[in-house]
Amino acid sequence: MQQMELDSILDFLRNKTILVTGATGFLAKIFVEKILRVQPNVNKLYLLVRANDAKSALQRFNTEAVAKDLFKVLKEKYGTNLQSFLSEKVIPVAGDITFENLGVKDSNLIQEMWRDIDVVVNVAATTNFDERYDVAFALNTLGAKNVLNFATKCVNIKLLLHVSTAYVSGEKPGLILETPHRLGEALNRSPGLDINTEKKIIEEKLKELSSDETANDKSITLAMKDLGIQRANKFGWPNTYVFTKALGEMILGHLKGNMPLVILRPTIITSTYKEPFPGWIEGIRTIDSLAIGYGKGRLACFVGDPESVIDV
């Protein structure tokens, strides 16, 4: 059954043109490497990278993705032909999902993308739990809307895959169903959740802080972080990250129209399991500090319920 499912996915990816946002992020580059390795007959991958221009975008992709050990299996497979293969399949694009048309400035390139793209995979996000509210809202909420708007202009679009998080469901015991988040529906059922209102609250707070002569970058950052936590808690979410991701889901669900939309909600993301090889990770993420502490003998025990289920 698993092999049949894999074959079905590989058939779907054949000759497809895919846009991946947040392409130098941890999850996105694992996704990109996997596609290039298992389906080399993909047509091409547009990789949206925060950069000033196409040259800088290519440099970031090579430095932050291709140069990593993650790509060593591809390097072994293609050897000296790897760069030729990548130049044929991969097009790094300078852009930013917080802007209209994803910040792509080349009008000819935009038209080409709208004509060619079959699949959009939105992985761009800030995953900091206590991110500044304005930053998290721009990326995780309004950014999702910008990606949807871009996808609707792709004449051959077959799928918009949006990567969210399981923790948009909040902290609660028992079975948690994969139910969609409805626009304006708070986790704790509090009234008044409105995305436009949240946008205005952010704008007013920034205006207030900018007019405060005693404010500096540090105090403004702290104030915006506090605002995010306050707004999240008001409506039942534990932190700014999951709150703004939930708002992003709401926007997509409300505005998708006929767009074929899949929202993926992963749980705790750690290292690679089997492919391209076991154990690849970048930095110390989520529960990795516990694994490292235990492995080095510095964490002899950890208080917890032995009956608990953890999903990684």
PDB file of N, CA and C in Angstrom, residues 86-133:
ATOM      1  N   LEU A  86      20.831  20.911 -11.312  1.00  0.00           N
ATOM      2  CA  LEU A  86      20.128  21.927 -10.526  1.00  0.00           C
ATOM      3  C   LEU A  86      19.770  23.141 -11.378  1.00  0.00           C
ATOM      4  N   SER A  87      20.680  23.557 -12.247  1.00  0.00           N
ATOM      5  CA  SER A  87      20.393  24.727 -13.084  1.00  0.00           C
ATOM      6  C   SER A  87      19.266  24.441 -14.065  1.00  0.00           C
ATOM      7  N   GLU A  88      19.084  23.169 -14.409  1.00  0.00           N
ATOM      8  CA  GLU A  88      17.998  22.773 -15.312  1.00  0.00           C
ATOM      9  C   GLU A  88      16.656  22.737 -14.585  1.00  0.00           C
ATOM     10  N   LYS A  89      16.682  22.348 -13.300  1.00  0.00           N
ATOM     11  CA  LYS A  89      15.437  22.093 -12.573  1.00  0.00           C
ATOM     12  C   LYS A  89      15.043  23.198 -11.598  1.00  0.00           C
ATOM     13  N   VAL A  90      16.002  23.951 -11.093  1.00  0.00           N
ATOM     14  CA  VAL A  90      15.744  24.870  -9.982  1.00  0.00           C
ATOM     15  C   VAL A  90      15.901  26.323 -10.420  1.00  0.00           C
ATOM     16  N   ILE A  91      14.902  27.141 -10.076  1.00  0.00           N
ATOM     17  CA  ILE A  91      14.962  28.578 -10.355  1.00  0.00           C
ATOM     18  C   ILE A  91      14.740  29.339  -9.047  1.00  0.00           C
ATOM     19  N   PRO A  92      15.811  29.755  -8.370  1.00  0.00           N
ATOM     20  CA  PRO A  92      15.634  30.586  -7.177  1.00  0.00           C
ATOM     21  C   PRO A  92      15.067  31.950  -7.565  1.00  0.00           C
ATOM     22  N   VAL A  93      14.062  32.389  -6.835  1.00  0.00           N
ATOM     23  CA  VAL A  93      13.372  33.646  -7.130  1.00  0.00           C
ATOM     24  C   VAL A  93      13.455  34.554  -5.909  1.00  0.00           C
ATOM     25  N   ALA A  94      13.920  35.771  -6.101  1.00  0.00           N
ATOM     26  CA  ALA A  94      13.965  36.742  -5.002  1.00  0.00           C
ATOM     27  C   ALA A  94      12.546  37.224  -4.720  1.00  0.00           C
ATOM     28  N   GLY A  95      12.116  37.079  -3.474  1.00  0.00           N
ATOM     29  CA  GLY A  95      10.763  37.507  -3.136  1.00  0.00           C
ATOM     30  C   GLY A  95      10.489  37.409  -1.655  1.00  0.00           C
ATOM     31  N   ASP A  96       9.251  37.717  -1.283  1.00  0.00           N
ATOM     32  CA  ASP A  96       8.864  37.786   0.124  1.00  0.00           C
ATOM     33  C   ASP A  96       7.341  37.691   0.187  1.00  0.00           C
ATOM     34  N   ILE A  97       6.811  36.722   0.922  1.00  0.00           N
ATOM     35  CA  ILE A  97       5.359  36.506   0.928  1.00  0.00           C
ATOM     36  C   ILE A  97       4.591  37.604   1.651  1.00  0.00           C
ATOM     37  N   THR A  98       5.289  38.512   2.315  1.00  0.00           N
ATOM     38  CA  THR A  98       4.572  39.603   2.983  1.00  0.00           C
ATOM     39  C   THR A  98       4.164  40.701   2.001  1.00  0.00           C
ATOM     40  N   PHE A  99       4.560  40.553   0.730  1.00  0.00           N
ATOM     41  CA  PHE A  99       4.228  41.552  -0.289  1.00  0.00           C
ATOM     42  C   PHE A  99       3.276  40.981  -1.340  1.00  0.00           C
ATOM     43  N   GLU A 100       2.572  41.882  -2.007  1.00  0.00           N
ATOM     44  CA  GLU A 100       1.722  41.486  -3.128  1.00  0.00           C
ATOM     45  C   GLU A 100       2.578  40.844  -4.215  1.00  0.00           C
ATOM     46  N   ASN A 101       2.024  39.831  -4.880  1.00  0.00           N
ATOM     47  CA  ASN A 101       2.756  39.064  -5.897  1.00  0.00           C
ATOM     48  C   ASN A 101       4.042  38.473  -5.335  1.00  0.00           C
ATOM     49  N   LEU A 102       4.020  38.240  -4.023  1.00  0.00           N
ATOM     50  CA  LEU A 102       5.136  37.613  -3.307  1.00  0.00           C
ATOM     51  C   LEU A 102       6.434  38.390  -3.448  1.00  0.00           C
ATOM     52  N   GLY A 103       6.315  39.682  -3.721  1.00  0.00           N
ATOM     53  CA  GLY A 103       7.494  40.529  -3.803  1.00  0.00           C
ATOM     54  C   GLY A 103       8.347  40.299  -5.034  1.00  0.00           C
ATOM     55  N   VAL A 104       7.830  39.550  -6.014  1.00  0.00           N
ATOM     56  CA  VAL A 104       8.588  39.301  -7.251  1.00  0.00           C
ATOM     57  C   VAL A 104       8.479  40.539  -8.139  1.00  0.00           C
ATOM     58  N   LYS A 105       9.618  41.127  -8.471  1.00  0.00           N
ATOM     59  CA  LYS A 105       9.624  42.419  -9.170  1.00  0.00           C
ATOM     60  C   LYS A 105       9.688  42.301 -10.694  1.00  0.00           C
ATOM     61  N   ASP A 106      10.203  41.192 -11.182  1.00  0.00           N
ATOM     62  CA  ASP A 106      10.357  41.002 -12.626  1.00  0.00           C
ATOM     63  C   ASP A 106       9.005  40.628 -13.230  1.00  0.00           C
ATOM     64  N   SER A 107       8.412  41.533 -13.992  1.00  0.00           N
ATOM     65  CA  SER A 107       7.069  41.301 -14.542  1.00  0.00           C
ATOM     66  C   SER A 107       7.043  40.126 -15.516  1.00  0.00           C
ATOM     67  N   ASN A 108       8.114  39.949 -16.277  1.00  0.00           N
ATOM     68  CA  ASN A 108       8.177  38.812 -17.205  1.00  0.00           C
ATOM     69  C   ASN A 108       8.238  37.490 -16.451  1.00  0.00           C
ATOM     70  N   LEU A 109       8.995  37.488 -15.353  1.00  0.00           N
ATOM     71  CA  LEU A 109       9.098  36.282 -14.534  1.00  0.00           C
ATOM     72  C   LEU A 109       7.752  35.944 -13.900  1.00  0.00           C
ATOM     73  N   ILE A 110       7.048  36.949 -13.412  1.00  0.00           N
ATOM     74  CA  ILE A 110       5.728  36.722 -12.817  1.00  0.00           C
ATOM     75  C   ILE A 110       4.781  36.081 -13.833  1.00  0.00           C
ATOM     76  N   GLN A 111       4.757  36.611 -15.041  1.00  0.00           N
ATOM     77  CA  GLN A 111       3.889  36.055 -16.083  1.00  0.00           C
ATOM     78  C   GLN A 111       4.268  34.609 -16.391  1.00  0.00           C
ATOM     79  N   GLU A 112       5.553  34.343 -16.424  1.00  0.00           N
ATOM     80  CA  GLU A 112       6.044  32.983 -16.667  1.00  0.00           C
ATOM     81  C   GLU A 112       5.587  32.043 -15.550  1.00  0.00           C
ATOM     82  N   MET A 113       5.687  32.507 -14.312  1.00  0.00           N
ATOM     83  CA  MET A 113       5.284  31.684 -13.172  1.00  0.00           C
ATOM     84  C   MET A 113       3.781  31.414 -13.196  1.00  0.00           C
ATOM     85  N   TRP A 114       2.997  32.440 -13.456  1.00  0.00           N
ATOM     86  CA  TRP A 114       1.541  32.258 -13.513  1.00  0.00           C
ATOM     87  C   TRP A 114       1.143  31.289 -14.627  1.00  0.00           C
ATOM     88  N   ARG A 115       1.921  31.269 -15.691  1.00  0.00           N
ATOM     89  CA  ARG A 115       1.630  30.380 -16.819  1.00  0.00           C
ATOM     90  C   ARG A 115       2.028  28.933 -16.521  1.00  0.00           C
ATOM     91  N   ASP A 116       3.152  28.751 -15.808  1.00  0.00           N
ATOM     92  CA  ASP A 116       3.762  27.419 -15.709  1.00  0.00           C
ATOM     93  C   ASP A 116       3.433  26.641 -14.439  1.00  0.00           C
ATOM     94  N   ILE A 117       3.172  27.329 -13.341  1.00  0.00           N
ATOM     95  CA  ILE A 117       3.085  26.655 -12.040  1.00  0.00           C
ATOM     96  C   ILE A 117       1.842  25.772 -11.928  1.00  0.00           C
ATOM     97  N   ASP A 118       2.068  24.535 -11.484  1.00  0.00           N
ATOM     98  CA  ASP A 118       0.985  23.574 -11.232  1.00  0.00           C
ATOM     99  C   ASP A 118       0.661  23.454  -9.745  1.00  0.00           C
ATOM    100  N   VAL A 119       1.689  23.583  -8.914  1.00  0.00           N
ATOM    101  CA  VAL A 119       1.549  23.350  -7.476  1.00  0.00           C
ATOM    102  C   VAL A 119       2.262  24.461  -6.714  1.00  0.00           C
ATOM    103  N   VAL A 120       1.613  24.958  -5.668  1.00  0.00           N
ATOM    104  CA  VAL A 120       2.241  25.923  -4.766  1.00  0.00           C
ATOM    105  C   VAL A 120       2.341  25.281  -3.388  1.00  0.00           C
ATOM    106  N   VAL A 121       3.545  25.287  -2.822  1.00  0.00           N
ATOM    107  CA  VAL A 121       3.777  24.746  -1.482  1.00  0.00           C
ATOM    108  C   VAL A 121       4.241  25.892  -0.597  1.00  0.00           C
ATOM    109  N   ASN A 122       3.399  26.281   0.347  1.00  0.00           N
ATOM    110  CA  ASN A 122       3.727  27.421   1.212  1.00  0.00           C
ATOM    111  C   ASN A 122       4.314  26.940   2.534  1.00  0.00           C
ATOM    112  N   VAL A 123       5.621  27.066   2.653  1.00  0.00           N
ATOM    113  CA  VAL A 123       6.317  26.670   3.881  1.00  0.00           C
ATOM    114  C   VAL A 123       6.862  27.888   4.615  1.00  0.00           C
ATOM    115  N   ALA A 124       6.826  29.048   3.981  1.00  0.00           N
ATOM    116  CA  ALA A 124       7.372  30.262   4.597  1.00  0.00           C
ATOM    117  C   ALA A 124       6.594  30.617   5.856  1.00  0.00           C
ATOM    118  N   ALA A 125       7.315  30.876   6.930  1.00  0.00           N
ATOM    119  CA  ALA A 125       6.676  31.222   8.207  1.00  0.00           C
ATOM    120  C   ALA A 125       7.745  31.645   9.197  1.00  0.00           C
ATOM    121  N   THR A 126       7.307  32.313  10.252  1.00  0.00           N
ATOM    122  CA  THR A 126       8.161  32.445  11.430  1.00  0.00           C
ATOM    123  C   THR A 126       7.614  31.481  12.462  1.00  0.00           C
ATOM    124  N   THR A 127       8.489  30.668  13.035  1.00  0.00           N
ATOM    125  CA  THR A 127       8.062  29.648  13.995  1.00  0.00           C
ATOM    126  C   THR A 127       8.451  30.001  15.428  1.00  0.00           C
ATOM    127  N   ASN A 128       8.928  31.225  15.631  1.00  0.00           N
ATOM    128  CA  ASN A 128       9.255  31.660  16.991  1.00  0.00           C
ATOM    129  C   ASN A 128       7.974  31.817  17.798  1.00  0.00           C
ATOM    130  N   PHE A 129       7.900  31.152  18.928  1.00  0.00           N
ATOM    131  CA  PHE A 129       6.682  31.175  19.735  1.00  0.00           C
ATOM    132  C   PHE A 129       6.317  32.586  20.184  1.00  0.00           C
ATOM    133  N   ASP A 130       7.349  33.385  20.501  1.00  0.00           N
ATOM    134  CA  ASP A 130       7.093  34.736  21.015  1.00  0.00           C
ATOM    135  C   ASP A 130       7.576  35.800  20.037  1.00  0.00           C
ATOM    136  N   GLU A 131       7.376  35.553  18.760  1.00  0.00           N
ATOM    137  CA  GLU A 131       7.763  36.521  17.734  1.00  0.00           C
ATOM    138  C   GLU A 131       7.016  37.842  17.941  1.00  0.00           C
ATOM    139  N   ARG A 132       7.590  38.925  17.475  1.00  0.00           N
ATOM    140  CA  ARG A 132       6.857  40.197  17.441  1.00  0.00           C
ATOM    141  C   ARG A 132       5.530  39.971  16.723  1.00  0.00           C
ATOM    142  N   TYR A 133       4.473  40.557  17.262  1.00  0.00           N
ATOM    143  CA  TYR A 133       3.149  40.321  16.693  1.00  0.00           C
ATOM    144  C   TYR A 133       3.054  40.827  15.257  1.00  0.00           C
TER     145      TYR A 133
END
